[in-house]
mmCIF file of N, CA and C in Angstrom:
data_model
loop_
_atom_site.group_PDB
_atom_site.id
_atom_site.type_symbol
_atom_site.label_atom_id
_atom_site.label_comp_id
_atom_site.label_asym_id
_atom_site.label_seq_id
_atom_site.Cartn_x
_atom_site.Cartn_y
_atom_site.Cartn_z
ATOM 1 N N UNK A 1 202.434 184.125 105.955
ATOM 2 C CA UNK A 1 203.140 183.614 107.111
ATOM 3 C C UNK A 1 202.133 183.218 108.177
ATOM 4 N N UNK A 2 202.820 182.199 108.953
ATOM 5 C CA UNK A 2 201.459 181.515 109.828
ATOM 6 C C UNK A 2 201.758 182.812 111.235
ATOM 7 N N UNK A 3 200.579 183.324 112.191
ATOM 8 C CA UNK A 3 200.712 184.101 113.358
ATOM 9 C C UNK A 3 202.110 184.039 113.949
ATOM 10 N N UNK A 4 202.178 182.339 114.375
ATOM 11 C CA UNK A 4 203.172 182.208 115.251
ATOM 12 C C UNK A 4 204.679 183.284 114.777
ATOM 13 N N UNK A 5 204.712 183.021 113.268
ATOM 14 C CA UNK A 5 205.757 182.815 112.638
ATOM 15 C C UNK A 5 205.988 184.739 112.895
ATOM 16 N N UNK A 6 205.372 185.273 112.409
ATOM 17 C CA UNK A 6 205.328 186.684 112.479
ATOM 18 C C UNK A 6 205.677 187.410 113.932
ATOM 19 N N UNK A 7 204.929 186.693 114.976
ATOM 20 C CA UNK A 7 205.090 187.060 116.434
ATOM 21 C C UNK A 7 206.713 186.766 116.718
ATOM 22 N N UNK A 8 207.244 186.059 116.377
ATOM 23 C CA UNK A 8 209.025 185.853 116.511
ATOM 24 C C UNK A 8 209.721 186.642 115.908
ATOM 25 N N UNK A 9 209.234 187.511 114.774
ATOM 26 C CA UNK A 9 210.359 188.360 113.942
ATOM 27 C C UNK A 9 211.116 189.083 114.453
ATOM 28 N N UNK A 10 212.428 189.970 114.349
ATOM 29 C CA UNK A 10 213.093 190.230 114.924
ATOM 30 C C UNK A 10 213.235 191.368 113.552
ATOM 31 N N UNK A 11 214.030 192.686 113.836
ATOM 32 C CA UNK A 11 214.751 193.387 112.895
ATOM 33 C C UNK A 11 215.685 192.618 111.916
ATOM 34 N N UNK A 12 216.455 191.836 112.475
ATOM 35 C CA UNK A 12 217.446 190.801 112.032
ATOM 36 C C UNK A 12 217.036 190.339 111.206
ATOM 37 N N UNK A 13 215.631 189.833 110.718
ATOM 38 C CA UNK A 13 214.997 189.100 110.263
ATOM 39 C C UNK A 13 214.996 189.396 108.705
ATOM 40 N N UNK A 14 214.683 190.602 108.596
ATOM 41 C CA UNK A 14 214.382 191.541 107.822
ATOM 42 C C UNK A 14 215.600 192.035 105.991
ATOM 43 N N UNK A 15 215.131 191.456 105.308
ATOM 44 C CA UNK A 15 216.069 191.271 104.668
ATOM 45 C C UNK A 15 215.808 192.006 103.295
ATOM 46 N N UNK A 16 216.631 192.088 102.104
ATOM 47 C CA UNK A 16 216.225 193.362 100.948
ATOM 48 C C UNK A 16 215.134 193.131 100.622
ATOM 49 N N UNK A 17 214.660 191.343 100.198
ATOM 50 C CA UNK A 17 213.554 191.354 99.417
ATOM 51 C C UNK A 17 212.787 190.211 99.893
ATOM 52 N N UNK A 18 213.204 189.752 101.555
ATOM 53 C CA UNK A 18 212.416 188.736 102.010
ATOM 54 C C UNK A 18 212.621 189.015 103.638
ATOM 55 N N UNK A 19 212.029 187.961 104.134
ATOM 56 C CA UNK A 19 212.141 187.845 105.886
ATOM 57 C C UNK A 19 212.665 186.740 106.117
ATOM 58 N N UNK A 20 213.575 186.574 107.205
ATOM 59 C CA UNK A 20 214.195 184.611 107.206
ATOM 60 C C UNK A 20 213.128 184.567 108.736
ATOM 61 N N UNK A 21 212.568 183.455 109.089
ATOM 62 C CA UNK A 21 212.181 183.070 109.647
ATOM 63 C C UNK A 21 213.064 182.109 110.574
ATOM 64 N N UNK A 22 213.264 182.204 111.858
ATOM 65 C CA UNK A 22 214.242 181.245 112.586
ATOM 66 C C UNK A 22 213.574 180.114 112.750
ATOM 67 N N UNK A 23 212.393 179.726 113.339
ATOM 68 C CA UNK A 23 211.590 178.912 114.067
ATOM 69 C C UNK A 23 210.196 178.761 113.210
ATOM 70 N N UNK A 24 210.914 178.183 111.922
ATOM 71 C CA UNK A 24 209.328 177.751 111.176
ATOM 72 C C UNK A 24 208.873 176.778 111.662
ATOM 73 N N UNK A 25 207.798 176.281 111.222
ATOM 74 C CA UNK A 25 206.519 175.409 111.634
ATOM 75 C C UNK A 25 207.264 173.976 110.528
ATOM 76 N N UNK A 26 208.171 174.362 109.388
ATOM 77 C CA UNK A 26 208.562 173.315 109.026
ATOM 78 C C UNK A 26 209.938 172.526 109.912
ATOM 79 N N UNK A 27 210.553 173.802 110.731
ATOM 80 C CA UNK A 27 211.729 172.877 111.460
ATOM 81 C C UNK A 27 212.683 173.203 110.296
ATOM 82 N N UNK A 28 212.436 173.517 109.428
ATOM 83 C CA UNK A 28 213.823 174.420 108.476
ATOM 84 C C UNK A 28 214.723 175.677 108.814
ATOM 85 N N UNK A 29 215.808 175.631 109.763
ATOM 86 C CA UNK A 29 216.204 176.854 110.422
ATOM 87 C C UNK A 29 216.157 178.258 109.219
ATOM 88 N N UNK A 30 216.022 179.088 109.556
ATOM 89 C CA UNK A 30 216.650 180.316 108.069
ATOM 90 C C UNK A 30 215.420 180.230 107.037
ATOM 91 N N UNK A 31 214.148 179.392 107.372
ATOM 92 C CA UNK A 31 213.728 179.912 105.805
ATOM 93 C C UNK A 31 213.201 180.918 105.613
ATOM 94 N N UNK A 32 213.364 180.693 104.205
ATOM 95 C CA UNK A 32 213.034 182.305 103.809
ATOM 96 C C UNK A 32 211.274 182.645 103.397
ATOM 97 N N UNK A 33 211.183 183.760 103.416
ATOM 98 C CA UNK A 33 209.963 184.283 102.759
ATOM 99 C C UNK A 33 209.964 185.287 101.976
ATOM 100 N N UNK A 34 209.178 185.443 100.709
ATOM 101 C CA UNK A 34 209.538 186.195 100.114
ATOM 102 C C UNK A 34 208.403 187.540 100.105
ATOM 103 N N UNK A 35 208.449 188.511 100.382
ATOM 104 C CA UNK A 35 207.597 189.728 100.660
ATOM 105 C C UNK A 35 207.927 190.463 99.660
ATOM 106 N N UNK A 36 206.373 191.384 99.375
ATOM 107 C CA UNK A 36 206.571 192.147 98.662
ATOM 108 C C UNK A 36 206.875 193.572 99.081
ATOM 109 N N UNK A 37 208.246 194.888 98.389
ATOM 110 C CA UNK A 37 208.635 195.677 98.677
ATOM 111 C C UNK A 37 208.099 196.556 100.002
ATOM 112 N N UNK A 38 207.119 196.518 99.354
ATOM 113 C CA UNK A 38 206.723 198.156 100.145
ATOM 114 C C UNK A 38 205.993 197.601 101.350
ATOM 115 N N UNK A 39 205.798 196.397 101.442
ATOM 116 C CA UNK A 39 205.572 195.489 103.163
ATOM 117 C C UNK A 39 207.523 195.510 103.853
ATOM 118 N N UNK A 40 208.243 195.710 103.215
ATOM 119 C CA UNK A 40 209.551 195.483 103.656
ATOM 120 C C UNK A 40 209.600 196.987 103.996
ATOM 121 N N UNK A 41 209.127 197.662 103.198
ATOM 122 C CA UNK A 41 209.603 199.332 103.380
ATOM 123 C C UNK A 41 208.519 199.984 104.635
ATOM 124 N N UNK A 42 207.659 199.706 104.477
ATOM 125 C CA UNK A 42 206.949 199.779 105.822
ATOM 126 C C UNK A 42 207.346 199.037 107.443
ATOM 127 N N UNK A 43 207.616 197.996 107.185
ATOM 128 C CA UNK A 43 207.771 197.213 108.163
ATOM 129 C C UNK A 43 209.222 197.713 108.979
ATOM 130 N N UNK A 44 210.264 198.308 107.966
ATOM 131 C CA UNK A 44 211.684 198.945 108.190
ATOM 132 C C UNK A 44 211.361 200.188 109.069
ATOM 133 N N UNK A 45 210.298 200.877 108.820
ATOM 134 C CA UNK A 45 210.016 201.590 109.003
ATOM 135 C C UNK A 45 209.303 201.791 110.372
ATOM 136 N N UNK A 46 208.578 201.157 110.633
ATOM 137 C CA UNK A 46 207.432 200.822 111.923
ATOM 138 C C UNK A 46 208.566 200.816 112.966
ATOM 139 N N UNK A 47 210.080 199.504 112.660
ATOM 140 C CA UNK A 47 211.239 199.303 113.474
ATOM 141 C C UNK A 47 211.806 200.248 113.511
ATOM 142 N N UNK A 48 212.083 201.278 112.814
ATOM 143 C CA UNK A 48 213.091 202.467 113.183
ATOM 144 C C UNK A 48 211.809 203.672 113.539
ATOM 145 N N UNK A 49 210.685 203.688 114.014
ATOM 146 C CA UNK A 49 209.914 204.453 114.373
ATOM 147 C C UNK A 49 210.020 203.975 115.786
ATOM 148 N N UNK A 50 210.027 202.549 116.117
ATOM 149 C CA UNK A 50 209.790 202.009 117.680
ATOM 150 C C UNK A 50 211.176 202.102 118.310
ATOM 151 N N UNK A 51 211.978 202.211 117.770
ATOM 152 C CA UNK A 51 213.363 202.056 117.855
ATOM 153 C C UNK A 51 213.577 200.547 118.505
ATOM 154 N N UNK A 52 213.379 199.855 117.725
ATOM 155 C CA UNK A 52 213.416 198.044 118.136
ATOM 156 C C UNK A 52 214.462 197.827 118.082
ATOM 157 N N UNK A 53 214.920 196.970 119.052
ATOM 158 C CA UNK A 53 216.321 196.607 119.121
ATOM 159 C C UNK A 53 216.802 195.401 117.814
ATOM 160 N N UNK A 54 218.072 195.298 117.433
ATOM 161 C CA UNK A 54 218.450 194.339 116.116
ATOM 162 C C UNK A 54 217.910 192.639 116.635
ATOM 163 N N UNK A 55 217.823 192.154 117.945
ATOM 164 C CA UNK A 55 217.022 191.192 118.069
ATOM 165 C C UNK A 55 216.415 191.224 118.934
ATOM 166 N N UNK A 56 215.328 192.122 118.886
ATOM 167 C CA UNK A 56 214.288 192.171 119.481
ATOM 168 C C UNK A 56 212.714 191.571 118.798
ATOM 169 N N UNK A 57 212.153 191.380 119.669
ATOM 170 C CA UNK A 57 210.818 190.957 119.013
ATOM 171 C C UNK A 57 209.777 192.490 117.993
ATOM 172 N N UNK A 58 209.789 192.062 116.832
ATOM 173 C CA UNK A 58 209.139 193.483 116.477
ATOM 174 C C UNK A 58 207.511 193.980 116.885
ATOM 175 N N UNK A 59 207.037 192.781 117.341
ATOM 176 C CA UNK A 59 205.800 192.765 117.641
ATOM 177 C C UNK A 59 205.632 191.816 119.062
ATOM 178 N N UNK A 60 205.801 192.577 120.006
ATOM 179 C CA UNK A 60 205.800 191.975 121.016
ATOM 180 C C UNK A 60 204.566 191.343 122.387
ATOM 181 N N UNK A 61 204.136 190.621 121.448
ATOM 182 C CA UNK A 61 202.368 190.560 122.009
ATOM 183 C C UNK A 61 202.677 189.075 121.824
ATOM 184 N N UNK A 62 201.530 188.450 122.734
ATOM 185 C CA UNK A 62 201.069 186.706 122.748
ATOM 186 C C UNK A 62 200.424 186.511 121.605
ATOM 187 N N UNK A 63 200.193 185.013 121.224
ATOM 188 C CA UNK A 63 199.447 184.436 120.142
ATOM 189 C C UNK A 63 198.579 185.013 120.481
ATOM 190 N N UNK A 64 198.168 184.657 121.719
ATOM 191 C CA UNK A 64 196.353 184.917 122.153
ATOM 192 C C UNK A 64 195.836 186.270 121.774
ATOM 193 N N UNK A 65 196.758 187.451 122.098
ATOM 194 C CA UNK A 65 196.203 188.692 121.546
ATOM 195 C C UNK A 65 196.473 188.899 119.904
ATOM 196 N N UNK A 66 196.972 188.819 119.925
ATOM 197 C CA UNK A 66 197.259 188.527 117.911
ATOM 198 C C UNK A 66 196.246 187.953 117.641
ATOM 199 N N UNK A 67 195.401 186.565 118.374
ATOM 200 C CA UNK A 67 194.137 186.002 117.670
ATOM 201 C C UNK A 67 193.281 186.887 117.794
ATOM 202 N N UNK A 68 193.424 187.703 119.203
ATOM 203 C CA UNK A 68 192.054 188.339 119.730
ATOM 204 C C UNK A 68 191.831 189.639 118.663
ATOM 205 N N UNK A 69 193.199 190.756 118.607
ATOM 206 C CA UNK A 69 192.628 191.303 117.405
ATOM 207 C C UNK A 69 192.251 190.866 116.277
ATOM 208 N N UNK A 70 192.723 189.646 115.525
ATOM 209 C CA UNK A 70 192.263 189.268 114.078
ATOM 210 C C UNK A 70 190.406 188.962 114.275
ATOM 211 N N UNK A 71 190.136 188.354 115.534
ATOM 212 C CA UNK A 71 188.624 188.185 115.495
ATOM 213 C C UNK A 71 187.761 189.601 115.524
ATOM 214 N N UNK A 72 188.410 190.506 116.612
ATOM 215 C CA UNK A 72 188.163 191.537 116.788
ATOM 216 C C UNK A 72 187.767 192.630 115.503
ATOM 217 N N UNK A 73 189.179 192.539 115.125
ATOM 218 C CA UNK A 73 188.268 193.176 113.493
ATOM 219 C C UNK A 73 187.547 192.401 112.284
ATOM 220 N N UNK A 74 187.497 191.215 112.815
ATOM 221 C CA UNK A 74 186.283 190.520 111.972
ATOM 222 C C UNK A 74 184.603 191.058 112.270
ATOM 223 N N UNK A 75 184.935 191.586 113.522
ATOM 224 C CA UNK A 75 183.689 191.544 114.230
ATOM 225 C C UNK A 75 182.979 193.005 113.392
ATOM 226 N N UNK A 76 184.155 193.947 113.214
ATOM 227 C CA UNK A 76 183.758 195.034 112.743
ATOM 228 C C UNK A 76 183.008 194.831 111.405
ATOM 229 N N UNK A 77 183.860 193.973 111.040
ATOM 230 C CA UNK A 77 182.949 193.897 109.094
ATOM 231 C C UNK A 77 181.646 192.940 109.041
ATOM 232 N N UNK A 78 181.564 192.381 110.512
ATOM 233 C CA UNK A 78 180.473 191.402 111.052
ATOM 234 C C UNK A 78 180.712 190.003 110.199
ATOM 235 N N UNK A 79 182.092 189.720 110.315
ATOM 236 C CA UNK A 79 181.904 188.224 109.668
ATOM 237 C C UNK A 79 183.209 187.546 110.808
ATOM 238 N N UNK A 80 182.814 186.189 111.314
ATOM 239 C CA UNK A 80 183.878 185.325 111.955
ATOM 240 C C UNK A 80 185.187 185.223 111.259
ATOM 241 N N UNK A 81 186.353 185.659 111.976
ATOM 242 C CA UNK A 81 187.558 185.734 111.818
ATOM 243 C C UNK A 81 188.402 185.057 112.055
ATOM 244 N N UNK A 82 189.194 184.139 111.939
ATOM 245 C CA UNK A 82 190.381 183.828 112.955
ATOM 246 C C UNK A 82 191.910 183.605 111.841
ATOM 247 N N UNK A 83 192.781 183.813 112.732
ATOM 248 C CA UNK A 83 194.284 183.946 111.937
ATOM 249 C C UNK A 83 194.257 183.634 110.679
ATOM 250 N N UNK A 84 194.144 181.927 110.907
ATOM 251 C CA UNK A 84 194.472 181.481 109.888
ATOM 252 C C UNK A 84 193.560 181.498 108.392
ATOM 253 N N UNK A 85 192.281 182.185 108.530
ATOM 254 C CA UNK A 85 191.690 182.516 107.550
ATOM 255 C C UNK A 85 192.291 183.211 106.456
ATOM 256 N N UNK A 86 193.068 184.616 107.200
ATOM 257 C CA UNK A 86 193.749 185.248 106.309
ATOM 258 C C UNK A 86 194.842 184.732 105.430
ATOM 259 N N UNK A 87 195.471 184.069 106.104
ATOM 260 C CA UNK A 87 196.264 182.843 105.272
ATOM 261 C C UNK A 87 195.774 182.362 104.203
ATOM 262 N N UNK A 88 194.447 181.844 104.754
ATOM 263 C CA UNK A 88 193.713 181.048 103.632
ATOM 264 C C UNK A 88 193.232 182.113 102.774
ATOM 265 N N UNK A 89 192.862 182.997 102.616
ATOM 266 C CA UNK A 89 192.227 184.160 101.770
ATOM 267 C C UNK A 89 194.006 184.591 100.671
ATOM 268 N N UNK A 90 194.824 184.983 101.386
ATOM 269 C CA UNK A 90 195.842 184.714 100.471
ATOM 270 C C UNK A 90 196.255 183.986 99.480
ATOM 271 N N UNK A 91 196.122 183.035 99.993
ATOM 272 C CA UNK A 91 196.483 181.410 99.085
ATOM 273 C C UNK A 91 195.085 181.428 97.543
ATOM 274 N N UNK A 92 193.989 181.612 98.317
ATOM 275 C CA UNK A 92 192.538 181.715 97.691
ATOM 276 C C UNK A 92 192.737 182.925 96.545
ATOM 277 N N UNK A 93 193.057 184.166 97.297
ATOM 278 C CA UNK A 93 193.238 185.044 95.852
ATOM 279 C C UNK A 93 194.525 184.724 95.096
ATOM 280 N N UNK A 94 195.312 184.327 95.387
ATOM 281 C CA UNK A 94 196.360 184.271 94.382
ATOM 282 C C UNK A 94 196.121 183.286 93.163
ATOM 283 N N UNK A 95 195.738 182.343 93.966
ATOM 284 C CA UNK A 95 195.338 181.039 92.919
ATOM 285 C C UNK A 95 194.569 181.377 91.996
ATOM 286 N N UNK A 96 193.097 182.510 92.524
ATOM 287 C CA UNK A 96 192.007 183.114 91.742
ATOM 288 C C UNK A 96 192.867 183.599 90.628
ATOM 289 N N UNK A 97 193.948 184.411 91.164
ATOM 290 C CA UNK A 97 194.476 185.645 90.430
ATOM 291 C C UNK A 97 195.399 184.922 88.813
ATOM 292 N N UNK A 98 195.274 183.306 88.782
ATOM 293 C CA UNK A 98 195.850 183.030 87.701
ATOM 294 C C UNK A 98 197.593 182.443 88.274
ATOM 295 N N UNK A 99 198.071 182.629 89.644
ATOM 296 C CA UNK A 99 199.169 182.309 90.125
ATOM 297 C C UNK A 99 198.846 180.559 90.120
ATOM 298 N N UNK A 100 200.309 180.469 89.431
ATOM 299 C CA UNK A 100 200.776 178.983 89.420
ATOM 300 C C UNK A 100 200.226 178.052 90.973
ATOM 301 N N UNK A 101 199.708 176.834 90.659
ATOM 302 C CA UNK A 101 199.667 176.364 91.986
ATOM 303 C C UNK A 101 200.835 175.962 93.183
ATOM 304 N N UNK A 102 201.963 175.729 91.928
ATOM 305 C CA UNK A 102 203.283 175.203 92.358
ATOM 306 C C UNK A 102 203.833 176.911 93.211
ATOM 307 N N UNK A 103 203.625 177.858 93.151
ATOM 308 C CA UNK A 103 203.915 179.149 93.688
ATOM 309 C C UNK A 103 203.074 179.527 95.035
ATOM 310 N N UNK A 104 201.959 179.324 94.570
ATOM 311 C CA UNK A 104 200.847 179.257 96.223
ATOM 312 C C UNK A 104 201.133 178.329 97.025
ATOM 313 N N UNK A 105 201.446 177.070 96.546
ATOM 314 C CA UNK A 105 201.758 175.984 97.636
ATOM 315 C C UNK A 105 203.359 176.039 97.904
ATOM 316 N N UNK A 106 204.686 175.833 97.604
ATOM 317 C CA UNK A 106 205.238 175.841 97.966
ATOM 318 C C UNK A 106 206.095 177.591 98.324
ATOM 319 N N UNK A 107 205.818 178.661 97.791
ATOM 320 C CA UNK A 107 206.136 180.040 97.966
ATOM 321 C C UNK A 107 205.282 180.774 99.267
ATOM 322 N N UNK A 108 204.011 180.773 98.894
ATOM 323 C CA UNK A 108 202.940 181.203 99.564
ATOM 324 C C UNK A 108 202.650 180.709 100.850
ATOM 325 N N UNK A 109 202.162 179.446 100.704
ATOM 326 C CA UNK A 109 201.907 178.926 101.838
ATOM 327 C C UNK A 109 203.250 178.083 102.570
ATOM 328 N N UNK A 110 204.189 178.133 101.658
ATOM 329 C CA UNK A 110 205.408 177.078 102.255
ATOM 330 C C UNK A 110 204.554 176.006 102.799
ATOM 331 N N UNK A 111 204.306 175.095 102.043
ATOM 332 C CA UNK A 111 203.182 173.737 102.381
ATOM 333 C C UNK A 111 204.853 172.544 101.882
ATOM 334 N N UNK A 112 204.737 171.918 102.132
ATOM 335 C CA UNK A 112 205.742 170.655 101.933
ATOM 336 C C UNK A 112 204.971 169.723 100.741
ATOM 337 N N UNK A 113 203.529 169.545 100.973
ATOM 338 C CA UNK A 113 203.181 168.516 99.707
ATOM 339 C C UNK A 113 201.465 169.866 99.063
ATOM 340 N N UNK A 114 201.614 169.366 97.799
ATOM 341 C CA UNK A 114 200.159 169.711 96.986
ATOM 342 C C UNK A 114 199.232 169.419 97.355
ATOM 343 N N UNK A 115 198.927 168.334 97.933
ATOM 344 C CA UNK A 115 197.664 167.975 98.338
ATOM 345 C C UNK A 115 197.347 168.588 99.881
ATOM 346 N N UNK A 116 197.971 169.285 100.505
ATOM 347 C CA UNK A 116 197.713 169.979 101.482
ATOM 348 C C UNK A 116 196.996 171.424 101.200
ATOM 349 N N UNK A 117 197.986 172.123 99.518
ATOM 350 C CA UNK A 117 197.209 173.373 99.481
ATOM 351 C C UNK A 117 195.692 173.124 99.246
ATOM 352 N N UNK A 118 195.174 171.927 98.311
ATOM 353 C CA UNK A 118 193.891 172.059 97.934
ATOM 354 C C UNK A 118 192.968 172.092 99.677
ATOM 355 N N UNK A 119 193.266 171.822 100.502
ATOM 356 C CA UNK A 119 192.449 171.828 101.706
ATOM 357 C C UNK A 119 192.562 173.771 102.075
ATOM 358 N N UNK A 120 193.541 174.275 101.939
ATOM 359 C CA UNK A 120 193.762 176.104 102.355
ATOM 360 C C UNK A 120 192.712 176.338 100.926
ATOM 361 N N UNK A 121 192.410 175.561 99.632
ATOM 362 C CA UNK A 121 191.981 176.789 98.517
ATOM 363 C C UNK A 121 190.535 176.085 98.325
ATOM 364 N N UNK A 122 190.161 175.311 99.057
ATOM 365 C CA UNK A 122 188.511 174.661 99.020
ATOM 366 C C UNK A 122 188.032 174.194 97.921
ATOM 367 N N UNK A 123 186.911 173.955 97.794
ATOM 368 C CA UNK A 123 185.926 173.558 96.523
ATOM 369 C C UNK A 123 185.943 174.551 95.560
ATOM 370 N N UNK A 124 186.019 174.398 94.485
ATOM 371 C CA UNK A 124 185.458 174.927 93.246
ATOM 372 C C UNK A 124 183.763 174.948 93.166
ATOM 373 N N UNK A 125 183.213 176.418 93.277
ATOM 374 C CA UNK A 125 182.193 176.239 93.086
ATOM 375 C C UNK A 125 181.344 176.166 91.174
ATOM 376 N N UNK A 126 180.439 175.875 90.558
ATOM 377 C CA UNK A 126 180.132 175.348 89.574
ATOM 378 C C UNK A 126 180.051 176.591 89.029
ATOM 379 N N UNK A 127 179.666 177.731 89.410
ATOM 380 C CA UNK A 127 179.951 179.078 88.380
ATOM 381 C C UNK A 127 181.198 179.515 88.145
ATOM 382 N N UNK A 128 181.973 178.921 89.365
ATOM 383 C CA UNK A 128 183.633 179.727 89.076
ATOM 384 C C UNK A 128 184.264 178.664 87.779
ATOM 385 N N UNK A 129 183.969 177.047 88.213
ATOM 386 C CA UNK A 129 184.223 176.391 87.453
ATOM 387 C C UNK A 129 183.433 176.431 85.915
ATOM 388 N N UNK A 130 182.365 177.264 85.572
ATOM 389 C CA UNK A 130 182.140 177.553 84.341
ATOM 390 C C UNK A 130 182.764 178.874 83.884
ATOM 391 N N UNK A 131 183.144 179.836 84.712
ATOM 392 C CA UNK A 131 183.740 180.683 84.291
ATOM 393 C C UNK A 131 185.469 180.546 83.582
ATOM 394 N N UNK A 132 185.763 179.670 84.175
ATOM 395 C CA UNK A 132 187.234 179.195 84.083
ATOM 396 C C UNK A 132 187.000 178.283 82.519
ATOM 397 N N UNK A 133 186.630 177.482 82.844
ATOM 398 C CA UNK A 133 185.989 177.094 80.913
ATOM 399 C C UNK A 133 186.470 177.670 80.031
ATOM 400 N N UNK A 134 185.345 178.586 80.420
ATOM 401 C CA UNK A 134 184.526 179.556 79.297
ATOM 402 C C UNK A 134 186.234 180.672 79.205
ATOM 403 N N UNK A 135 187.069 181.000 79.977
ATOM 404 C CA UNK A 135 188.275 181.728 79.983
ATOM 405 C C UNK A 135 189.193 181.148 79.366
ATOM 406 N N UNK A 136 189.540 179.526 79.361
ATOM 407 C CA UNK A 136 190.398 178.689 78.585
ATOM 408 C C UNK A 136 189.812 178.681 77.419
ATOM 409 N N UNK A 137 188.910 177.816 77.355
ATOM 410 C CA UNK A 137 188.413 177.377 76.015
ATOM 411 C C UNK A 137 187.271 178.080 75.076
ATOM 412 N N UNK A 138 187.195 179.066 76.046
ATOM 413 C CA UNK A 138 185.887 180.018 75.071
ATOM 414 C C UNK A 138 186.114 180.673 74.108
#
């Protein structure tokens, strides 16, 4: 999910096996996302620990501080951080992980066209691309 998208969630939001998003970045009212369990079972959890109201914001902070911690704990592992990296590191391992591209781009990243994910999953470097080979056809 992109920062923005997360900073709007609400309890409401919160659903058995996904999150609806009101105010995506695509302008699609309701879409959905699909999360995995135990981010739903935690997250249920965090809300009935804060006692958050049913439409309340669950995370009630600015973009700007949401960026400032994501750099912030970049700083700790000493490498440059910002939001949308993690995004991109998502998209990056899944694809690694053998996940369909058609699943990273339109599930994952909710991208509208293919040729947008290859810009979130970068170059192929020439060892990964001999390793991949050598995994198909070896």
């Amino acid at each position: 999910m992109r920062v923005g998208e997360v900073l709007k969630l609400a309890p409401a939001d919160i659903q058995e096996r996904s999150l609806t998003i009101q105010s995506p970045k695509s302008g699609r009212v309701g879409e959905t996302v699909y999360v995995p369990r135990k981010i739903l079972v935690m997250l249920t959890g965090y809300v009935k620990s804060k006692d958050i109201g049913i439409s309340d914001r669950i995370f009630p902070i600015s973009y700007v501080a949401a960026w400032s911690m994501v750099k912030k704990a970049g700083q700790l592992v000493d490498i440059e951080l910002r939001p949308d990296d993690l995004r991109r590191h998502a998209a990056s391992y899944a694809s690694r992980s053998g996940t369909p591209l058609e699943i990273v781009s339109k599930v994952i990243l909710r991208l509208a066209d293919l040729s947008t994910t290859q810009r979130y999953l970068g170059k192929v470097n020439d060892s990964e691309a001999i390793r991949w080979i050598e995994t198909l056809y070896g």
